[in-house]
mmCIF file with all atom_site columns, C-alpha atoms in Angstrom:
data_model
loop_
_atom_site.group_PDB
_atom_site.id
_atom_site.type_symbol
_atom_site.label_atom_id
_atom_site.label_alt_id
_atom_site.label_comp_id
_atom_site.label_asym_id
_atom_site.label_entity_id
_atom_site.label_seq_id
_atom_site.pdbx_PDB_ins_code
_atom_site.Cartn_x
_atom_site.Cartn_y
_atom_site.Cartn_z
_atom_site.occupancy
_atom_site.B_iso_or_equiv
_atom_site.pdbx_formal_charge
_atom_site.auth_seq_id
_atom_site.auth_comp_id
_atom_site.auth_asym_id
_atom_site.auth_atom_id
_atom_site.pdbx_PDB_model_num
ATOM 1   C CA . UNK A 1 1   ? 106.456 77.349  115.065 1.00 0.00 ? 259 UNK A CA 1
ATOM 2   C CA . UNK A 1 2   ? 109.772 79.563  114.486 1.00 0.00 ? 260 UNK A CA 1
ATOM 3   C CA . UNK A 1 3   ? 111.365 78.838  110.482 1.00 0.00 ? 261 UNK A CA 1
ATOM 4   C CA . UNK A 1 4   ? 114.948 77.737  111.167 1.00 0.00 ? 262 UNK A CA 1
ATOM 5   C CA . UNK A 1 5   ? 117.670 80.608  110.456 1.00 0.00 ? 263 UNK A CA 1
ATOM 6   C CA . UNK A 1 6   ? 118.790 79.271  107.227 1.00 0.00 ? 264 UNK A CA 1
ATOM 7   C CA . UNK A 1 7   ? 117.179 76.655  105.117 1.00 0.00 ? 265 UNK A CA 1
ATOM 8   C CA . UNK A 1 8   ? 119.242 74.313  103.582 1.00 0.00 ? 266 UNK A CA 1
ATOM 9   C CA . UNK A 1 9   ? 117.525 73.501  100.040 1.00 0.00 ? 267 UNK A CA 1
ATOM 10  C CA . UNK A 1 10  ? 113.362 74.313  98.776  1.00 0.00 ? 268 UNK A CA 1
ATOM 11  C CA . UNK A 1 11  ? 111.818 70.967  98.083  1.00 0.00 ? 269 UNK A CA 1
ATOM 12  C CA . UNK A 1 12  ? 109.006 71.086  96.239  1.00 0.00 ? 270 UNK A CA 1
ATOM 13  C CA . UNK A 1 13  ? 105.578 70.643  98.148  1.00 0.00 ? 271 UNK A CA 1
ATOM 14  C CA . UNK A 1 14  ? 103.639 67.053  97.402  1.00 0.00 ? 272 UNK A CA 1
ATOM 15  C CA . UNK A 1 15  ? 99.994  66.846  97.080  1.00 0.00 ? 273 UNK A CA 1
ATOM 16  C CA . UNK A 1 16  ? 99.670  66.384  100.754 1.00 0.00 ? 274 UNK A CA 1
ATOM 17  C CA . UNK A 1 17  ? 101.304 69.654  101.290 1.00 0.00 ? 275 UNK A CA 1
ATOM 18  C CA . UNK A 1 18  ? 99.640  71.779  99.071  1.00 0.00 ? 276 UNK A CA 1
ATOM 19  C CA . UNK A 1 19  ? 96.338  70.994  100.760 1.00 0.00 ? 277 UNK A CA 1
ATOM 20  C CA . UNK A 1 20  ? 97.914  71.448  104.278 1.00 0.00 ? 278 UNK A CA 1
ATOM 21  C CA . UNK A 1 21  ? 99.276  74.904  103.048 1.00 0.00 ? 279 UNK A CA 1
ATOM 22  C CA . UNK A 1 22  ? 95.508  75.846  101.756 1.00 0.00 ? 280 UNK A CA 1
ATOM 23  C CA . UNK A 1 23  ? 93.732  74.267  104.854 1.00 0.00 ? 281 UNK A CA 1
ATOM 24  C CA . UNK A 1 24  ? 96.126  76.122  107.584 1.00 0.00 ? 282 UNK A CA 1
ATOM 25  C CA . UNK A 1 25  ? 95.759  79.533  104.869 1.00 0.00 ? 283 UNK A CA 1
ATOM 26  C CA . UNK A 1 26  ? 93.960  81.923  107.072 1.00 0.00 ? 284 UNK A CA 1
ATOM 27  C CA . UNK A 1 27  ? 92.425  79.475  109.842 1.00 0.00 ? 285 UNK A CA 1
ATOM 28  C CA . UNK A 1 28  ? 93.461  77.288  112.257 1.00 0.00 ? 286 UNK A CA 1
ATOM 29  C CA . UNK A 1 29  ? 91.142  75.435  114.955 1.00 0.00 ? 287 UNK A CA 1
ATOM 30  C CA . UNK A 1 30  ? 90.636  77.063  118.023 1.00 0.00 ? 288 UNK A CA 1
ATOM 31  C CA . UNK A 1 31  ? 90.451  73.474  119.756 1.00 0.00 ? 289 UNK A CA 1
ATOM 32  C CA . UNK A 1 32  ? 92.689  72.012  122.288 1.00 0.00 ? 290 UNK A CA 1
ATOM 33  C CA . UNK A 1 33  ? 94.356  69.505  119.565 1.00 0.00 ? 291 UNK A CA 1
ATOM 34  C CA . UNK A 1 34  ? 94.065  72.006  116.135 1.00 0.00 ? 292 UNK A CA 1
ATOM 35  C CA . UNK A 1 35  ? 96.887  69.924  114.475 1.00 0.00 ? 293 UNK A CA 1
ATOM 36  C CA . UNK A 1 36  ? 94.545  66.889  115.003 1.00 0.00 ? 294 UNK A CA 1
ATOM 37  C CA . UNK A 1 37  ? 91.407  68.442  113.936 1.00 0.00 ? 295 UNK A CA 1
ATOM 38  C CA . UNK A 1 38  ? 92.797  69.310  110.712 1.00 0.00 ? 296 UNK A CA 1
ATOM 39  C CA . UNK A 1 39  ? 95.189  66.295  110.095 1.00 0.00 ? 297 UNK A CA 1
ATOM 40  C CA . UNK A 1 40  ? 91.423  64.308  110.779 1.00 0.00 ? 298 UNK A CA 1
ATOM 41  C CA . UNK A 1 41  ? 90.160  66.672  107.542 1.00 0.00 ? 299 UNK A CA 1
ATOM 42  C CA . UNK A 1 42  ? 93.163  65.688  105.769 1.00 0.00 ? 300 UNK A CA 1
ATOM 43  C CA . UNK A 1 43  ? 92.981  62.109  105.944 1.00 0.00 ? 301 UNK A CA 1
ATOM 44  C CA . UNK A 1 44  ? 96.355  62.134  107.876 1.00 0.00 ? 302 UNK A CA 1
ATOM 45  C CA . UNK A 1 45  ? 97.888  61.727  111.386 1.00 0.00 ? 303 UNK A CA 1
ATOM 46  C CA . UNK A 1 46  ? 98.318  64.755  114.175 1.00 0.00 ? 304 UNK A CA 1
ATOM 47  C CA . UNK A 1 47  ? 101.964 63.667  114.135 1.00 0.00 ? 305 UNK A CA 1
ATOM 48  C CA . UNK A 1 48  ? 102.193 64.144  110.297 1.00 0.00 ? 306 UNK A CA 1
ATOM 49  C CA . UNK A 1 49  ? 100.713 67.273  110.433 1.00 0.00 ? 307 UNK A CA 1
ATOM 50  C CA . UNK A 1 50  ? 103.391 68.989  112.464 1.00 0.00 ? 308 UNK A CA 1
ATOM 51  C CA . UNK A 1 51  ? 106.011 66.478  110.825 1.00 0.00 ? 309 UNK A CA 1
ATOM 52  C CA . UNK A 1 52  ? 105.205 68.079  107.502 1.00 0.00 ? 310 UNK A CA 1
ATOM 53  C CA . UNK A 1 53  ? 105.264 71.852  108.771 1.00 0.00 ? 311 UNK A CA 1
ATOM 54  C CA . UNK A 1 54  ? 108.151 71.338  110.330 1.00 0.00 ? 312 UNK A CA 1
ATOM 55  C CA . UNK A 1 55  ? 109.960 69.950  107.383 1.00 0.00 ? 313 UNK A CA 1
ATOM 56  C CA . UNK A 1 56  ? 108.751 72.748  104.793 1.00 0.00 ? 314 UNK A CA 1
ATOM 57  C CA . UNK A 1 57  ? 110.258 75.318  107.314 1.00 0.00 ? 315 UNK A CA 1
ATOM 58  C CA . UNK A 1 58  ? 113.304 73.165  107.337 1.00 0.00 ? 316 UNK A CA 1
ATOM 59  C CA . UNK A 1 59  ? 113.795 73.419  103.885 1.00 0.00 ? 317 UNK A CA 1
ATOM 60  C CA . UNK A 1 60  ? 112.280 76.783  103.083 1.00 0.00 ? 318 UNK A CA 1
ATOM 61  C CA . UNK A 1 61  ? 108.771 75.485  101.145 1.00 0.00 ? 319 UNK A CA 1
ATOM 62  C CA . UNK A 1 62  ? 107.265 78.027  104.210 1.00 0.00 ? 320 UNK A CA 1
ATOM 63  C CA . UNK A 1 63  ? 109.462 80.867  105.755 1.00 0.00 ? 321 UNK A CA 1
ATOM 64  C CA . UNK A 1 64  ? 106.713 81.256  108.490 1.00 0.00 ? 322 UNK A CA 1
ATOM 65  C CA . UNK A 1 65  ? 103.959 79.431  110.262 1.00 0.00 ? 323 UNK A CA 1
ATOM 66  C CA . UNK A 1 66  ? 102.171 81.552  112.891 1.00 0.00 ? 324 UNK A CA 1
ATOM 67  C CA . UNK A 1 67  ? 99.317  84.154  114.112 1.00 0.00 ? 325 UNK A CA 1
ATOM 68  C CA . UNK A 1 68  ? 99.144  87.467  113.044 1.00 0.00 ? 326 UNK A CA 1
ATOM 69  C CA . UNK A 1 69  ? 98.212  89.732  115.977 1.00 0.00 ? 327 UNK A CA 1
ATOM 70  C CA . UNK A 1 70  ? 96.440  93.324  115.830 1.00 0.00 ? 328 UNK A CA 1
ATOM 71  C CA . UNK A 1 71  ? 98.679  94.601  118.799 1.00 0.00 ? 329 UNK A CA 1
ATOM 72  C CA . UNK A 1 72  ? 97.132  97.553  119.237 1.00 0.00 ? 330 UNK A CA 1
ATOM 73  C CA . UNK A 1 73  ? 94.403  95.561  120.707 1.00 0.00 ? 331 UNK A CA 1
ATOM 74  C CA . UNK A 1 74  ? 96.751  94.277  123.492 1.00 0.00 ? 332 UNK A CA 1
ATOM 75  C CA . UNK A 1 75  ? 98.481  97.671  123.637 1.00 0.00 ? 333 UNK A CA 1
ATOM 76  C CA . UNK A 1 76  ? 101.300 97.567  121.315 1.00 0.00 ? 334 UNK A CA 1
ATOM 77  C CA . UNK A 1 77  ? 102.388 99.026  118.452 1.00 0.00 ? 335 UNK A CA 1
ATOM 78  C CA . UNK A 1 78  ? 103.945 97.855  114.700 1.00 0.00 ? 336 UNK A CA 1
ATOM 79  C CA . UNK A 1 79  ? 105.969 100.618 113.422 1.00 0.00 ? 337 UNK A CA 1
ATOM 80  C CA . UNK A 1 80  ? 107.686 100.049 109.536 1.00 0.00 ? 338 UNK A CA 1
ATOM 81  C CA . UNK A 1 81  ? 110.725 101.556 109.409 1.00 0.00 ? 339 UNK A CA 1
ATOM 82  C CA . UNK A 1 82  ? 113.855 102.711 107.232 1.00 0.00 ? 340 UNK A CA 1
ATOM 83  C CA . UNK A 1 83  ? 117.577 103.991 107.163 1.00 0.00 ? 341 UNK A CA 1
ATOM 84  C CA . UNK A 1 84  ? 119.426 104.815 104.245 1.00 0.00 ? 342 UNK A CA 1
ATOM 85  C CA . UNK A 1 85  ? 122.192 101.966 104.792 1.00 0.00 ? 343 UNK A CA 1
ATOM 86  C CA . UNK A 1 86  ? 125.855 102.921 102.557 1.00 0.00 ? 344 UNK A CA 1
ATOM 87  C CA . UNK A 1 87  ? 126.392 99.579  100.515 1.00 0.00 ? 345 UNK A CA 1
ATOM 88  C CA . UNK A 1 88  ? 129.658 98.832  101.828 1.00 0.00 ? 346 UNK A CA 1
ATOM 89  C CA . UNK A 1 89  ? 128.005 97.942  105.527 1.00 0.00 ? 347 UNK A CA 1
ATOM 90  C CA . UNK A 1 90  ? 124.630 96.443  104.715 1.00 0.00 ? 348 UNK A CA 1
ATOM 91  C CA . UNK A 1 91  ? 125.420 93.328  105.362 1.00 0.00 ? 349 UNK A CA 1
ATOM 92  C CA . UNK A 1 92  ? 126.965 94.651  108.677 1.00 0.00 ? 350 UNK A CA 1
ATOM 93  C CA . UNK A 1 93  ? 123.877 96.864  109.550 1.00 0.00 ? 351 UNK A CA 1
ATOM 94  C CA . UNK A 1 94  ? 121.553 93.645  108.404 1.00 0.00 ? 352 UNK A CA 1
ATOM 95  C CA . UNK A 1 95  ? 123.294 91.803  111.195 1.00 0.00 ? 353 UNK A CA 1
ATOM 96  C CA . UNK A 1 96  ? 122.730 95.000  113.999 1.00 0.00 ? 354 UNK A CA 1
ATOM 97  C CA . UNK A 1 97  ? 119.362 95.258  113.257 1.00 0.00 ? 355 UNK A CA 1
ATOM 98  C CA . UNK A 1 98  ? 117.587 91.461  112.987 1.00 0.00 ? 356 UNK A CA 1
ATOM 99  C CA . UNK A 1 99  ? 119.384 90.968  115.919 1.00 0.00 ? 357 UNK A CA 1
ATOM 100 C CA . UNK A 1 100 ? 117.067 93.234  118.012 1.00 0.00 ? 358 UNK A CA 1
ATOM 101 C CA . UNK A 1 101 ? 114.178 91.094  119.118 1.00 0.00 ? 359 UNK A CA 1
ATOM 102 C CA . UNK A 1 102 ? 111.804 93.878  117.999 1.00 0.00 ? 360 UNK A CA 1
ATOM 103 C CA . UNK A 1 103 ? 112.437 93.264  114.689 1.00 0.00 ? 361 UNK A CA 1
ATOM 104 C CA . UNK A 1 104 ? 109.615 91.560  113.249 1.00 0.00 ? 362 UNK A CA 1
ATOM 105 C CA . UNK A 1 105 ? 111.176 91.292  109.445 1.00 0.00 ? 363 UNK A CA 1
ATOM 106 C CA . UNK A 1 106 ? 113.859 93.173  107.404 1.00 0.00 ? 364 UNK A CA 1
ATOM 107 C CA . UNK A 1 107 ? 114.118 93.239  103.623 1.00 0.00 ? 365 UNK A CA 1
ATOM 108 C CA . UNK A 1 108 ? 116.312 95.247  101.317 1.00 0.00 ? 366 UNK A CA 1
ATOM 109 C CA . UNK A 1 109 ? 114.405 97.637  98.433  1.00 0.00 ? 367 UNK A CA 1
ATOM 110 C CA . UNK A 1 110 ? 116.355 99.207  95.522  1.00 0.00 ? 368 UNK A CA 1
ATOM 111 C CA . UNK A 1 111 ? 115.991 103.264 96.940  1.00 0.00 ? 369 UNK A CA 1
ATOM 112 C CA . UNK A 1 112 ? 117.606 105.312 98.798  1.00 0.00 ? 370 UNK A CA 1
ATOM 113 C CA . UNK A 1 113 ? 115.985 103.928 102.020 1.00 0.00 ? 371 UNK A CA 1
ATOM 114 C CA . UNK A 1 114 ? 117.431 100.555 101.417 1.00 0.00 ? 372 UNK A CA 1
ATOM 115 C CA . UNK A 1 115 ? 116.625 98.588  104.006 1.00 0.00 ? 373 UNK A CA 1
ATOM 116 C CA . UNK A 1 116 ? 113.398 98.477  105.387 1.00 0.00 ? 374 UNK A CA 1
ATOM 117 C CA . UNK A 1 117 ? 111.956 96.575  108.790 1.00 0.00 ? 375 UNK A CA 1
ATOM 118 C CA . UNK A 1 118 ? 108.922 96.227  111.190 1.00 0.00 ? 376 UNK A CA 1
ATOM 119 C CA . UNK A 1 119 ? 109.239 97.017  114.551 1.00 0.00 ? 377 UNK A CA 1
ATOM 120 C CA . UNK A 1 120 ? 106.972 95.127  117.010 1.00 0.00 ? 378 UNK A CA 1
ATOM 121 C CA . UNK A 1 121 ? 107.004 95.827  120.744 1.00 0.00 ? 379 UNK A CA 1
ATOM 122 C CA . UNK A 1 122 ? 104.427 95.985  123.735 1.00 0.00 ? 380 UNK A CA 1
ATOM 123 C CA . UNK A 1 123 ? 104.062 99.503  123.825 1.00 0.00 ? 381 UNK A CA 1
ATOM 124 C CA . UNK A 1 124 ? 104.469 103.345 121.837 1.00 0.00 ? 382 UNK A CA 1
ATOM 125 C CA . UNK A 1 125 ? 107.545 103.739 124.219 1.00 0.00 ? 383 UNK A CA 1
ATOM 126 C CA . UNK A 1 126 ? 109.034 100.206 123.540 1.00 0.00 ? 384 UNK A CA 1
ATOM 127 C CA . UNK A 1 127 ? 108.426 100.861 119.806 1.00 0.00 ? 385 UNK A CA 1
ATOM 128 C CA . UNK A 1 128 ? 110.714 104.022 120.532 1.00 0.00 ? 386 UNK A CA 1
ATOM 129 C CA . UNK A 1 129 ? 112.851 102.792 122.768 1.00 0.00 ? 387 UNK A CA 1
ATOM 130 C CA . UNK A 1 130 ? 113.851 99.974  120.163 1.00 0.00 ? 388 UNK A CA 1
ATOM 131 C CA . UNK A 1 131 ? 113.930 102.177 117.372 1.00 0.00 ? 389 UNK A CA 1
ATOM 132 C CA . UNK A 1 132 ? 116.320 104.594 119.375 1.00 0.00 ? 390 UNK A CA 1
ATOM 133 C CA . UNK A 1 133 ? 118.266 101.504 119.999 1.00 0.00 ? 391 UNK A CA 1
ATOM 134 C CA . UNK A 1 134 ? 118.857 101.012 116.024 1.00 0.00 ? 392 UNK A CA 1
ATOM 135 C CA . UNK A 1 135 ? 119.761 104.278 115.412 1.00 0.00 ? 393 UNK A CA 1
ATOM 136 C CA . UNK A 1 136 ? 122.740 104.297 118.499 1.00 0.00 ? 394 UNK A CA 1
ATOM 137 C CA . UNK A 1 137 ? 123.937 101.011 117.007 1.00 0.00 ? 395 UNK A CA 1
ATOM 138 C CA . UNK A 1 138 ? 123.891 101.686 113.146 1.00 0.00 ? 396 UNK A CA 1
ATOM 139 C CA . UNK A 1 139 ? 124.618 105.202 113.872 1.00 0.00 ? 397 UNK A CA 1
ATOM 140 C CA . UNK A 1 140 ? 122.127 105.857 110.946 1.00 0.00 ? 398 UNK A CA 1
ATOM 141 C CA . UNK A 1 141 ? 118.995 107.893 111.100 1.00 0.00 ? 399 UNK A CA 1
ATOM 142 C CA . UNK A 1 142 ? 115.844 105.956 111.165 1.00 0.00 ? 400 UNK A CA 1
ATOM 143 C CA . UNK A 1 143 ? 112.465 106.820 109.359 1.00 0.00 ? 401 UNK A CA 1
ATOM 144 C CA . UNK A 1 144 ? 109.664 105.694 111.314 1.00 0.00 ? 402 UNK A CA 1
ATOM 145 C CA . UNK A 1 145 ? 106.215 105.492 109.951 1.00 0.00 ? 403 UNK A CA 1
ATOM 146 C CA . UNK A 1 146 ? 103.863 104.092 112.500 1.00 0.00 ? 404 UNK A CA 1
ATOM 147 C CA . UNK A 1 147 ? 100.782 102.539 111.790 1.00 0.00 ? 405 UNK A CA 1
ATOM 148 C CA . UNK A 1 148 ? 97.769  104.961 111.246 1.00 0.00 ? 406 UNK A CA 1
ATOM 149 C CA . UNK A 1 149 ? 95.454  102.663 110.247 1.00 0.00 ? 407 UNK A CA 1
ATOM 150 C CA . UNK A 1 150 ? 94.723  99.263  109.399 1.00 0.00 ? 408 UNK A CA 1
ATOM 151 C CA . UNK A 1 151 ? 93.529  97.616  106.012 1.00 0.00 ? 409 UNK A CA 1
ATOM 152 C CA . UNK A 1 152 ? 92.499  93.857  106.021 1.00 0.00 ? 410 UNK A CA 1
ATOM 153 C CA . UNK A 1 153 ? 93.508  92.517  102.379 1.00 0.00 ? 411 UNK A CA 1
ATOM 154 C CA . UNK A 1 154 ? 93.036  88.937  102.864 1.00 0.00 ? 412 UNK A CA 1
ATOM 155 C CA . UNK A 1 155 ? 94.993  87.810  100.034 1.00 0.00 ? 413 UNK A CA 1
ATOM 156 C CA . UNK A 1 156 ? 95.099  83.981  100.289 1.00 0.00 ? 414 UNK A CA 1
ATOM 157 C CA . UNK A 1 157 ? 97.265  82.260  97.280  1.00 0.00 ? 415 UNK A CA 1
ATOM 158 C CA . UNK A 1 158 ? 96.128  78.720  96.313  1.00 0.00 ? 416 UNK A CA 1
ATOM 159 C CA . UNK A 1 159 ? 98.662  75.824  96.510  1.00 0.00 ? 417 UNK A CA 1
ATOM 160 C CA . UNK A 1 160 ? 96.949  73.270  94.845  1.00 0.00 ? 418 UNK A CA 1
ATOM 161 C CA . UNK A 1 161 ? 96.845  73.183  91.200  1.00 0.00 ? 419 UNK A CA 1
#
């Protein structure tokens, strides 16, 4: 379920939120109806389920909603990545990059590699490919640092009080 590209205002989650935020934390059915299975936990509707995600994407409560794939497994790759963006075209360069569909996420760090990204693509040479792409249409340099090796943190934040 994609976030909308700008949310207009963050409205604070209800009780019937929170506990749809820390039932879809980490696990979501693997039936044919998983909105209904866990709207039937919840006490509420499949309807209001998806109703409720999609409004706390709508308003920012949740910038994402989705799977998390190891892509390696299917035979891609994640590569996190950096350029050293002047200030005076960051916003410019911002624009250039997200608009690559490889680009999984971009946030800005106070360093000298500013700007920082993941690169997601199907294979090692689409990884490249893409990240060649950035680098003819910034004209910047980027610092690729492919995955190695994988660490499962699990961090799960509660939502309920």
């Amino acid at each position: 379920m994609p976030a909308p590209d700008a949310p207009t205002d963050v409205v604070a989650p209800d009780r019937i939120d929170r506990r749809l935020i820390d039932r879809l934390h980490g696990e979501l059915p693997l039936t044919e109806r998983p909105f209904a299975d866990v709207g039937r936990e919840l006490g509420i509707s499949e309807d209001e389920v998806i109703e409720r995600l999609r409004r706390m994407l709508a308003h920012g409560t949740l910038t994402r909603f989705g799977p998390l794939f190891q892509i390696e497994r299917a035979g891609g790759q994640f590569v996190l990545a950096a350029l050293e963006v002047p200030e005076a075209d960051f916003a410019r360069i911002t624009v250039l990059v997200n608009g690559l569909p490889e680009v999984a996420h971009n946030y800005r760090r106070e360093h000298r590699l500013n700007m920082w990204f993941v690169v997601a693509a199907e294979s090692h040479e689409a990884a490249n490919a893409a990240l060649a792409r950035i680098e003819q249409l910034t004209g910047l340099t980027v610092h690729a640092f492919p995955k190695e090796r994988e660490y499962f943190v699990g961090l799960r934040l509660a939502a309920q009080e």
